[in-house]
Coordinates of C-alpha atoms and ligand atoms in Angstrom, one line a residue:
X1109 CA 22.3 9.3 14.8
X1110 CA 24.0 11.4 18.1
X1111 CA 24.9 14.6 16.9
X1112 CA 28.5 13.3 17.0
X1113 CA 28.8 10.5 14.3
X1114 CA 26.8 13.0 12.4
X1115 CA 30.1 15.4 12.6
X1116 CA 32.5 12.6 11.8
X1117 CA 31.3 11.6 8.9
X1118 CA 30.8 15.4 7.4
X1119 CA 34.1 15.9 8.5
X1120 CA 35.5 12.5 6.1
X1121 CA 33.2 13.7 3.2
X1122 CA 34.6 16.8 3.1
X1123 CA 37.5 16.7 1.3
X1124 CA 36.9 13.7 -1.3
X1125 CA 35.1 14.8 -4.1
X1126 CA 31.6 14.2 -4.3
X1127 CA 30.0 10.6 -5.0
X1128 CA 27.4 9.9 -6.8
X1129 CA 24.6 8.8 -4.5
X1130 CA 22.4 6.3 -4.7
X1131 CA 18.9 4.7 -3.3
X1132 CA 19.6 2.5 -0.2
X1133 CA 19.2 -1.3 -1.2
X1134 CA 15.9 -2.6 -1.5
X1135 CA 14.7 0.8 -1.3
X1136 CA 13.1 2.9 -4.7
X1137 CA 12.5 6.1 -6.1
X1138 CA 9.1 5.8 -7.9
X1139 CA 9.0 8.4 -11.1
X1140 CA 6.3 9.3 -13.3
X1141 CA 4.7 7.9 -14.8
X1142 CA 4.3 5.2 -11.9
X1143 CA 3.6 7.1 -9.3
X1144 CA 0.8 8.5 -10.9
X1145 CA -0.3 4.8 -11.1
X1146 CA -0.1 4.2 -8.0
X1147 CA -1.5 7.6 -6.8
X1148 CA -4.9 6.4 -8.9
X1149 CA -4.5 3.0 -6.5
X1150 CA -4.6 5.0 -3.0
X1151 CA -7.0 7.6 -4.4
X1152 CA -9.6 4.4 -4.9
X1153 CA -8.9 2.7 -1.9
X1154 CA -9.6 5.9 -0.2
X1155 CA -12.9 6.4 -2.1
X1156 CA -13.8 2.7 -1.4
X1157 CA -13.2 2.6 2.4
X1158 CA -14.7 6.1 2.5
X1159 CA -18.2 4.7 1.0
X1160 CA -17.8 1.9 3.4
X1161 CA -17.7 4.6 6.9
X1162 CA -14.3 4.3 7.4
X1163 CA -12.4 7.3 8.2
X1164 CA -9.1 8.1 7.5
X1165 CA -6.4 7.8 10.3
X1166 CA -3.0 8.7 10.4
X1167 CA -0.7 7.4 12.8
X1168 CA 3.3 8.4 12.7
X1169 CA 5.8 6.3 11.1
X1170 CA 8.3 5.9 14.4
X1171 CA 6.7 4.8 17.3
X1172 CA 7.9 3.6 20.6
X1173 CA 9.9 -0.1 20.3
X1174 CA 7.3 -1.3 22.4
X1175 CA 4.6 -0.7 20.3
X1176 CA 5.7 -3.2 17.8
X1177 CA 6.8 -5.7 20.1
X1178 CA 3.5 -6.4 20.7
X1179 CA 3.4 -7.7 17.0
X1180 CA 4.7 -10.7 18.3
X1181 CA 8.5 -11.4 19.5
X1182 CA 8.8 -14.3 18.1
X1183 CA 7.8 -13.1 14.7
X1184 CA 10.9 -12.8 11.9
X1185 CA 9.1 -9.3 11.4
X1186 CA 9.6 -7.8 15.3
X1187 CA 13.2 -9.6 15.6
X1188 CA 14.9 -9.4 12.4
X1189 CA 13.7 -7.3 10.1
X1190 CA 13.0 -3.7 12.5
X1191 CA 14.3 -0.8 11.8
X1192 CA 15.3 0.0 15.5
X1193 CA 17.5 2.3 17.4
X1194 CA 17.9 4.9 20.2
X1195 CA 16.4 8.3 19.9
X1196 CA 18.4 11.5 21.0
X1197 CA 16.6 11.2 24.0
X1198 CA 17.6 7.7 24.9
X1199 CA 13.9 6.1 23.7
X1200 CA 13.9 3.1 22.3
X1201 CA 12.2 3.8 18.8
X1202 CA 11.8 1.7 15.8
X1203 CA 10.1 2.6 12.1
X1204 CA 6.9 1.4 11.7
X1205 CA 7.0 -2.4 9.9
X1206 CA 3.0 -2.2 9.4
X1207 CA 0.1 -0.1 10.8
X1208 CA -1.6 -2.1 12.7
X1209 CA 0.2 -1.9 16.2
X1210 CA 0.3 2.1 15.8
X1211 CA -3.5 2.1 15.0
X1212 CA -4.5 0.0 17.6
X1213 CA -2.3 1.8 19.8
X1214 CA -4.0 5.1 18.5
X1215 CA -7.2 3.6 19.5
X1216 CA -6.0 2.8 23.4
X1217 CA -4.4 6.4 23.8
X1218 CA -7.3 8.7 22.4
X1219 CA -10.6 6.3 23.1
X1220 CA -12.4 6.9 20.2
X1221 CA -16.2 5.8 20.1
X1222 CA -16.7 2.1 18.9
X1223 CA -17.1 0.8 16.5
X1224 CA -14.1 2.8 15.1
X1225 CA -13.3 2.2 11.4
X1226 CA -10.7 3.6 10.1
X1227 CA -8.5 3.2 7.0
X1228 CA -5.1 4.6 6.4
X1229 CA -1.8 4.6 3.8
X1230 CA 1.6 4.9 4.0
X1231 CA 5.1 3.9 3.7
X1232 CA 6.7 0.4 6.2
X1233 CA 9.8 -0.4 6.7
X1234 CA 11.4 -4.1 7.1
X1235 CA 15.1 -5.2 6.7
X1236 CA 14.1 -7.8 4.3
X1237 CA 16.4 -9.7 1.6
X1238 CA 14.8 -7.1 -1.1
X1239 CA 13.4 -9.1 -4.4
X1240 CA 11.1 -8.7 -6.8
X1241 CA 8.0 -8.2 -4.9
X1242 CA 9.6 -7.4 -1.4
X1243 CA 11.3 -4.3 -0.3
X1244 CA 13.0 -2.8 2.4
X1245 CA 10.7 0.5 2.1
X1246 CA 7.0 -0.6 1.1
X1247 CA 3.4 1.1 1.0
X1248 CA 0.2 -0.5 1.9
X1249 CA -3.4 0.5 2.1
X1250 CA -5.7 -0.7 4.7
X1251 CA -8.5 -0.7 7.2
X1252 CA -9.0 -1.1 10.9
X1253 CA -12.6 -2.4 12.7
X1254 CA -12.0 -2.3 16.2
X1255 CA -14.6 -2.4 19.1
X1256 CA -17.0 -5.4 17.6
X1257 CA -16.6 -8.8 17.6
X1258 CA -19.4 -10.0 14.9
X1259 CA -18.9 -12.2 12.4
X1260 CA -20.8 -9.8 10.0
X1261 CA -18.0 -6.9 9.9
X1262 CA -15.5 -10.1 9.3
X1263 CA -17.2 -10.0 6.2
X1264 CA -17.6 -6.6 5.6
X1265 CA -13.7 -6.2 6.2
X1266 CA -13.0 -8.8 3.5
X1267 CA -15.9 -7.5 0.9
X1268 CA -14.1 -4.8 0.9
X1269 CA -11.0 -5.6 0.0
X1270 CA -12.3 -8.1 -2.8
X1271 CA -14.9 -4.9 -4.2
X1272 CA -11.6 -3.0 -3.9
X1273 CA -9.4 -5.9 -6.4
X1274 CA -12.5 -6.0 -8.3
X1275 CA -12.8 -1.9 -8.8
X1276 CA -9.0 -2.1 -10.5
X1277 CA -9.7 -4.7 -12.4
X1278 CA -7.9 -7.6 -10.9
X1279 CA -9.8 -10.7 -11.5
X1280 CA -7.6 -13.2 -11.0
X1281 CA -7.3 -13.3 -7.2
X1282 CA -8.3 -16.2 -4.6
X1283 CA -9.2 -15.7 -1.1
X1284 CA -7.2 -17.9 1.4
X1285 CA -9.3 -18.6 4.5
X1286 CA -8.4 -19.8 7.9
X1287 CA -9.5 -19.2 11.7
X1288 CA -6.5 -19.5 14.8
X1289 CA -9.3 -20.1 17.0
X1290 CA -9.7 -18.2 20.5
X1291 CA -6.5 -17.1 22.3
X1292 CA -6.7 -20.6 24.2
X1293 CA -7.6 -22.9 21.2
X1294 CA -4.8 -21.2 19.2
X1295 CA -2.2 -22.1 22.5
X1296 CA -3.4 -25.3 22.6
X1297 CA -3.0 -25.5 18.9
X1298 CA 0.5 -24.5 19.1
X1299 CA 1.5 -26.7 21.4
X1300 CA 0.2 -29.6 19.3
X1301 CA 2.2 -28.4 16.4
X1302 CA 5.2 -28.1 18.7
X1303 CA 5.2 -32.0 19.6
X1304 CA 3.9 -33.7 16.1
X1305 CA 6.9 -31.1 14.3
X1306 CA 9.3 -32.3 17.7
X1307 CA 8.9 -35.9 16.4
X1308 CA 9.6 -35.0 13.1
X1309 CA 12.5 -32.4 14.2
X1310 CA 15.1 -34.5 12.1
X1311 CA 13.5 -34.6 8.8
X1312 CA 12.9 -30.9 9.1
X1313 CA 15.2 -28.1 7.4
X1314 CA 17.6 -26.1 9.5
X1315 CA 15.6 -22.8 9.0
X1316 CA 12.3 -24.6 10.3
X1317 CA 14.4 -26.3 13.3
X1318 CA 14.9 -22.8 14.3
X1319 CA 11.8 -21.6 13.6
X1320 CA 10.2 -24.4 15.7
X1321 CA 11.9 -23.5 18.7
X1322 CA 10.2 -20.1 18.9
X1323 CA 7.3 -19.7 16.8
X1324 CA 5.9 -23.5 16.0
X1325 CA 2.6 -22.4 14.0
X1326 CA 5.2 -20.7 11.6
X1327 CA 6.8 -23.6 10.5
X1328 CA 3.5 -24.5 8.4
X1329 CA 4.2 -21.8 6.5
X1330 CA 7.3 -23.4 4.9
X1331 CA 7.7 -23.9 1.5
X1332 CA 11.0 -26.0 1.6
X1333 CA 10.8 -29.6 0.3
X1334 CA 12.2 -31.1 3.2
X1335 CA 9.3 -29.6 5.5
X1336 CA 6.3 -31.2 3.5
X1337 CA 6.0 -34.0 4.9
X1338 CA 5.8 -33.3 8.4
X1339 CA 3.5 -30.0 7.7
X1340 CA 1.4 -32.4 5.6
X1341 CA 0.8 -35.0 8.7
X1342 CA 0.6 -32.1 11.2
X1343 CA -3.0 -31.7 13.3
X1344 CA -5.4 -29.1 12.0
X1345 CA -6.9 -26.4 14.1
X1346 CA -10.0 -27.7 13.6
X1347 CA -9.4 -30.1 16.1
X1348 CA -9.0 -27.3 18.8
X1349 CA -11.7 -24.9 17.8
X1350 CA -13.9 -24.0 21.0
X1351 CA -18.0 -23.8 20.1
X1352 CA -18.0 -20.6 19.8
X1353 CA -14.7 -20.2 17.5
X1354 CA -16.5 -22.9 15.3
X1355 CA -19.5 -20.7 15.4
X1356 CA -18.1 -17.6 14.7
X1357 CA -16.0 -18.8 11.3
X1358 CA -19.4 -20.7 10.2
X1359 CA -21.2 -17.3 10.2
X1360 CA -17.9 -15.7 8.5
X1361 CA -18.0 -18.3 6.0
X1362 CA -22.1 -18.0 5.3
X1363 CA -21.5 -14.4 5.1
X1364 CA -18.8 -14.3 2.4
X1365 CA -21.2 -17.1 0.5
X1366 CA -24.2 -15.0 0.7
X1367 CA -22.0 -12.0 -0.9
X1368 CA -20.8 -14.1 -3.4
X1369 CA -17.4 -13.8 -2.6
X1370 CA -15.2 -17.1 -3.5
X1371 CA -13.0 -18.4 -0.9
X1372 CA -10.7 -21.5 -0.2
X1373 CA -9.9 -22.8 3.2
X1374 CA -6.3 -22.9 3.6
X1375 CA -5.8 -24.2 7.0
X1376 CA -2.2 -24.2 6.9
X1377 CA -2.5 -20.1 6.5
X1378 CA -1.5 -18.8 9.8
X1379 CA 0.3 -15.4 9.2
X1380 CA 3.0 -13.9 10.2
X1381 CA 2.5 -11.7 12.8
X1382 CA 1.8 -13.2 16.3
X1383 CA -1.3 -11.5 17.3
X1384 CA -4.0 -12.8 14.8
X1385 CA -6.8 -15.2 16.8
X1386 CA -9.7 -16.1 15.1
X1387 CA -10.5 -15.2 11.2
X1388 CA -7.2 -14.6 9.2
X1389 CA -7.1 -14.9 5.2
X1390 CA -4.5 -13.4 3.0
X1391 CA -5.1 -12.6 -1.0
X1392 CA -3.3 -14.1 -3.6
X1393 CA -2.0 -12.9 -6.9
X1394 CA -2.3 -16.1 -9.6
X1395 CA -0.8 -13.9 -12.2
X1396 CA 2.3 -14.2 -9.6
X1397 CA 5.1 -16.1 -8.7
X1398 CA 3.7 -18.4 -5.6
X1399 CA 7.1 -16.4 -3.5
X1400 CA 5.6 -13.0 -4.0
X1401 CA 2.0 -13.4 -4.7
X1402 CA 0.4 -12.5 -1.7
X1403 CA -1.6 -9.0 -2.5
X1404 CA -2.7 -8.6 0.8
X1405 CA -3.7 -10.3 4.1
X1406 CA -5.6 -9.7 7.5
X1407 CA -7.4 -11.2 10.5
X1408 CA -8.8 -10.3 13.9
X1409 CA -6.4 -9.6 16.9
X1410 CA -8.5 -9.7 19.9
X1411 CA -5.5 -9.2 21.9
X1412 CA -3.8 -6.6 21.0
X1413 CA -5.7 -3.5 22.8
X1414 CA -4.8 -5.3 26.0
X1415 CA -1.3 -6.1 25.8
X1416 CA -1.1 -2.3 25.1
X1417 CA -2.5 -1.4 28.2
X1418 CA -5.8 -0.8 27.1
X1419 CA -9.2 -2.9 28.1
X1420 CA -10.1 -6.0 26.2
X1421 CA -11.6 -5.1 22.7
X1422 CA -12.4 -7.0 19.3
X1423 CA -10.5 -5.7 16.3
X1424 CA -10.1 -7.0 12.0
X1425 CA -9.0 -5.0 9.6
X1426 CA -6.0 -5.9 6.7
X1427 CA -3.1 -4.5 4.9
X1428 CA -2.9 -4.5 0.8
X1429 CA 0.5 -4.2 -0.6
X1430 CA 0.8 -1.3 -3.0
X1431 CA 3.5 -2.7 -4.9
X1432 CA 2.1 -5.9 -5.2
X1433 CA -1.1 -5.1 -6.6
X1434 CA 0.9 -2.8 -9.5
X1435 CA 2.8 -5.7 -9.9
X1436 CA -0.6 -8.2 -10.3
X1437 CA -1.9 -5.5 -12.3
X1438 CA 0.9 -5.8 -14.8
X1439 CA 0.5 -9.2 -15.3
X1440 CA -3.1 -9.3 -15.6
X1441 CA -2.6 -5.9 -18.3
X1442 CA -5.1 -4.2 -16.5
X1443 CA -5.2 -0.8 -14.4
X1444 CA -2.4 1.1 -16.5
X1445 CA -1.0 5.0 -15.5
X1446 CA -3.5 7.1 -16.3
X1447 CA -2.8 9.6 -19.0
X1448 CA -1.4 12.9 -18.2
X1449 CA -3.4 16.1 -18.9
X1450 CA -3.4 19.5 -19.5
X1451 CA -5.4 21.9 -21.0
X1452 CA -3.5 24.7 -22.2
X1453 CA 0.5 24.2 -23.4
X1454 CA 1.7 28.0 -23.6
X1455 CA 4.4 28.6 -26.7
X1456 CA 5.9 32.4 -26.5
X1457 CA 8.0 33.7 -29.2
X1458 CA 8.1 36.8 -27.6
X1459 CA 10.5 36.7 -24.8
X1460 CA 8.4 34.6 -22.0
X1461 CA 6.7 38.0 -20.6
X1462 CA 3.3 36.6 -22.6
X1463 CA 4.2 32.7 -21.1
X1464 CA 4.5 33.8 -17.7
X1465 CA 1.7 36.2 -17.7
X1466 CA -1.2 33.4 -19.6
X1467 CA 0.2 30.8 -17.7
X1468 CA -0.6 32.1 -13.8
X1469 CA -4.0 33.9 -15.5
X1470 CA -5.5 30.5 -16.8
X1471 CA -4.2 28.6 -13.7
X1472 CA -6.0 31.4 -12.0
X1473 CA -9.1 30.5 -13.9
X1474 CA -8.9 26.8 -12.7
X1475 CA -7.3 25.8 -16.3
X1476 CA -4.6 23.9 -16.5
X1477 CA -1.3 25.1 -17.9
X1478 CA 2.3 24.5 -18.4
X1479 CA 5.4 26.4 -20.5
X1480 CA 9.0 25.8 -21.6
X1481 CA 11.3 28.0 -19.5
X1482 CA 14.1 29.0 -21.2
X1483 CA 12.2 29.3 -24.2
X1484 CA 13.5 27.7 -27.9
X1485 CA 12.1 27.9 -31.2
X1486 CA 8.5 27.7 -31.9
X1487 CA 9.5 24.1 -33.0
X1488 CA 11.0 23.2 -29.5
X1489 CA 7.9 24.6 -27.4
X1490 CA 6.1 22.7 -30.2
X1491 CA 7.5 19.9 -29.2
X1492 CA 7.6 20.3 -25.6
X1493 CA 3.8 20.8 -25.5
X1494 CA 2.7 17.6 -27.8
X1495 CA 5.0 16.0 -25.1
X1496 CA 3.0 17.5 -22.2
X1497 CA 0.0 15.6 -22.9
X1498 CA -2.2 18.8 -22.9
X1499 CA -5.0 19.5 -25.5
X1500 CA -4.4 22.9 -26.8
X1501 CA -1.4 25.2 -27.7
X1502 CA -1.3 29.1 -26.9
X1503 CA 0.3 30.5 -29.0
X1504 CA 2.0 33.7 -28.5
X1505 CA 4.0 35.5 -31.7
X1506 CA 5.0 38.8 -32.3
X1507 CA 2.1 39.4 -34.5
X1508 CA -0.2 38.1 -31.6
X1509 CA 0.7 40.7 -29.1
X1510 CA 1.2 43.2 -31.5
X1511 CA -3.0 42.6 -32.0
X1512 CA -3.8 41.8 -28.6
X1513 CA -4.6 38.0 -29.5
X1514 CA -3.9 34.7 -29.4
X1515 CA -3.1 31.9 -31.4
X1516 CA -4.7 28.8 -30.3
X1517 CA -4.2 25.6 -31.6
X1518 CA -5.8 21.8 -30.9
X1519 CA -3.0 19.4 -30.4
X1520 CA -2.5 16.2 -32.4
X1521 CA -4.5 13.5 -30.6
X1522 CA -7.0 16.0 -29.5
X1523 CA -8.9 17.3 -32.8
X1524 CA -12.1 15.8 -34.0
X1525 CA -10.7 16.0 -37.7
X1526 CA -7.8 12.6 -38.0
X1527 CA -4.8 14.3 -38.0
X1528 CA -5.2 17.6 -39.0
X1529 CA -4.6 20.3 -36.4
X1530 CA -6.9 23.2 -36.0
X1531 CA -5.8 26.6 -35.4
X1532 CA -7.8 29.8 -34.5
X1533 CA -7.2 32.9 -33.6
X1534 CA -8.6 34.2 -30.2
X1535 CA -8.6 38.0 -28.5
X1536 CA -6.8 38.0 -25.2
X1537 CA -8.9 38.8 -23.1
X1538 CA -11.3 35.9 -24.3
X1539 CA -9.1 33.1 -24.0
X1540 CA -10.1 31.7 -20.5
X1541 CA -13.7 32.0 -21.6
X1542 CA -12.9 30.2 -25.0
X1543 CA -10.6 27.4 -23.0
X1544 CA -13.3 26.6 -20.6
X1545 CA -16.0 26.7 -23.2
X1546 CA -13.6 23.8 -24.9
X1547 CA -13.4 21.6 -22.3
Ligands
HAM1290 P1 1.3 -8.4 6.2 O1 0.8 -9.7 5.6 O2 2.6 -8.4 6.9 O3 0.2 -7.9 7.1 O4 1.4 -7.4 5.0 C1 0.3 -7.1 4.2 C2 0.7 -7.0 2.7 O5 1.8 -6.0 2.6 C3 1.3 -8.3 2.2 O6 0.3 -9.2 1.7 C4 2.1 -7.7 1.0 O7 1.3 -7.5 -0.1 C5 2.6 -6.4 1.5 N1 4.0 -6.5 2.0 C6 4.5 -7.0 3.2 N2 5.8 -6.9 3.2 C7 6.2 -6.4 2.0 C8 7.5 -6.1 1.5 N3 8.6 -6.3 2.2 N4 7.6 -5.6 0.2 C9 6.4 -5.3 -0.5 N5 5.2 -5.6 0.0 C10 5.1 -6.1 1.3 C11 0.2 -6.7 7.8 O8 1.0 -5.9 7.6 C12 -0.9 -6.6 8.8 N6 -0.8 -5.3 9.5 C13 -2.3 -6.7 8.1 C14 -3.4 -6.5 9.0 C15 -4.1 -5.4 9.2 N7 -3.9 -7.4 9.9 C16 -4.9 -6.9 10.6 N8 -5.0 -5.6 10.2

């Protein structure tokens, strides 16, 4: 915003008494103990795509317009959904809507060796009509391949994904499977599309009338009534495939057979973002609603380096949706927030000198600790440390420091004797040792 709206609307603020604000629509906060949830999620996506050679990259969340417009004008993505404006500077700038234009853009500016794997997470922005499912604000985790156009890393790309569903426990996901062809089979393609949908133009829905005009191959995508028939009756790409396109999805599909991976052709799947040729497949979520189930989804873009100015080069990779997995994993009961831990709770009934003094020490030590600041009764800390989650309270009274010691005592849910908690006392100075040596 130009430092002069900025003012103007300090200035109107300034005398009204202050609002209560809010989240923008479609946009969350995530709290604990989801967001430790979905911190487990990336932290295993990174350790998969790490134990696959993929390296972590991470490009910045505004980029230049024209970076994204490469996604594809006439996607709904790049023309109504960016987050778009002009920079102090006069740039036109928008806020990423995915990763994939800014990596390959990455890859065009700093040449990087080939083949360059890389994997990266992070937030995307897209003015969508928010839903359950679909937000204005969104993370994804994903992976980049680019510099190599065999089939083989098709399949690694996909493996990966489906090891990744697998390693949080998703089970009930199907692979949707489809191939655009080369850049002149997909043209062709479209422009088959265009006239069988033409002569059905006045069955179709208003929404896929427009649509047709601009982005044809899109209009198979719809999931209004009125549209069926006409998508139903509409040619195939297998039609247009050129030898080697055919080839290169045969291999893709041996590949994904040999791995043991399950897939189903869809060949109505075609994306939506513009700059997908060849392999494209998208993951869906049974345990969803058919609106919001897609998980995830990728392809190869063979195009894109160039239209950035780079030269030719092969690239696959795809994007998971974080909330969508956590919201598959619900339904499926499976993958739940991983427990919070501590070791060491520290209760002072001493004045907090003791709490503040134990607490930095142990932490020191590489043991975990927390303690109530403005410190209660005993049976407030009490309380405050069964509701921390950690295994042990140290206990501080006035007879403890008086004798240089400790009380420590096992928390409910952490002694080996149902129910019964287990208390000892412990000098000072051996506390870290007795900690650890509990562990
Ligand atoms: P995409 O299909 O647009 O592909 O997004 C990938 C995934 O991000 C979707 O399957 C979905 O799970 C999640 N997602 C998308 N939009 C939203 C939203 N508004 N709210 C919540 N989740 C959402 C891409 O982004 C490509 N860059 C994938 C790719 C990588 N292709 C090649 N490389």
């Amino acid at each position: 915003m130009p430092g002069g709206s900025c003012a103007v609307a300090l200035a109107a603020v300034a005398d009204r008494p202050a609002e209560r604000l809010q989240s923008l629509t479609g946009m969350r906060d995530v709290l604990w103990p989801e967001s430790a949830r979905r911190r487990e999620l990336v932290d295993r996506f990174v350790g998969t795509a790490s134990a696959a050679g993929y390296r972590e990259v991470v490009p910045p969340l505004l980029e230049d317009l024209r970076v994204f417009l490469r996604v594809g004008e006439a996607t709904d993505v790049v023309t109504k959904e960016m987050y778009e404006f002009t920079d102090r500077d006069g740039t036109r700038v928008a806020l990423r809507p995915e990763l994939t234009a800014g990596v390959v853009r990455a890859f065009v500016q700093h040449r990087p060796l080939t083949p360059w794997k890389v994997f990266y997470t992070g937030s995307n922005f897209r003015h969508e009509r928010p839903q359950k499912g679909r937000y204005r604000s969104f993370d994804q985790v994903g992976i980049e391949a680019i510099g190599s156009d065999d089939a083989d890393l098709d399949v690694e790309v996909i493996a990966l994904a489906w090891r990744f569903f697998e390693d949080i426990g998703l089970t009930e996901v199907q692979l949707l499977l489809n191939t655009l062809g080369e850049h002149d089979d997909r043209a062709r393609y479209t422009e088959a599309v265009r006239g069988h949908l033409g002569a059905h133009r006045d069955s179709l829905s208003e929404a896929a009338r427009t649509t047709l005009e601009r982005n044809p191959l899109r209009v198979l995508d719809s999931r209004r009534p009125e549209d069926r028939a006409a998508v139903a009756t509409a040619p195939t790409i297998a039609e247009f495939l050129s030898p080697a396109a055919s080839q290169h999805f045969a291999r893709v599909k041996e590949g994904l057979e040999a791995l043991g991976i399950p897939y189903t052709i869809d060949e109505r799947l075609v994306r939506g973002l513009d700059y997908y040729r060849r392999t494209t497949f998208e993951f869906a979520a049974m345990a969803l609603d058919a609106a919001q189930n897609a998980i995830g989804g990728g392809g190869r873009y063979d195009g894109l380096a160039e239209s950035m100015g780079g030269k030719p080069t092969d690239g696959i990779g795809f994007a998971l949706g974080v909330d969508r997995m956590l919201l598959a994993a619900d339904a499926e009961s499976v993958f739940e927030a991983p427990e919070a831990h501590l070791d060491a709770f520290v209760v002072d009934l001493t004045g907090g000198a003791a709490a503040r003094d134990i607490t930095h020490e142990l932490r020191a030590a590489g043991i975990s600790a927390d303690r109530r600041f403005d410190p209660g009764s005993m049976k407030s800390q009490m309380k405050a440390a069964d509701r921390s989650g950690a295994g042990h309270a140290v206990i501080v009274g006035e007879d403890e420091l008086a004798a240089g010691e400790v009380t420590v005592r096992v928390l409910r849910g952490h002694s080996d004797t149902a129910g019964e908690s287990v208390q000892e006392r412990v000098r000072r100075q051996d506390l870290v040792a007795h900690l650890q040596q509990r562990r």
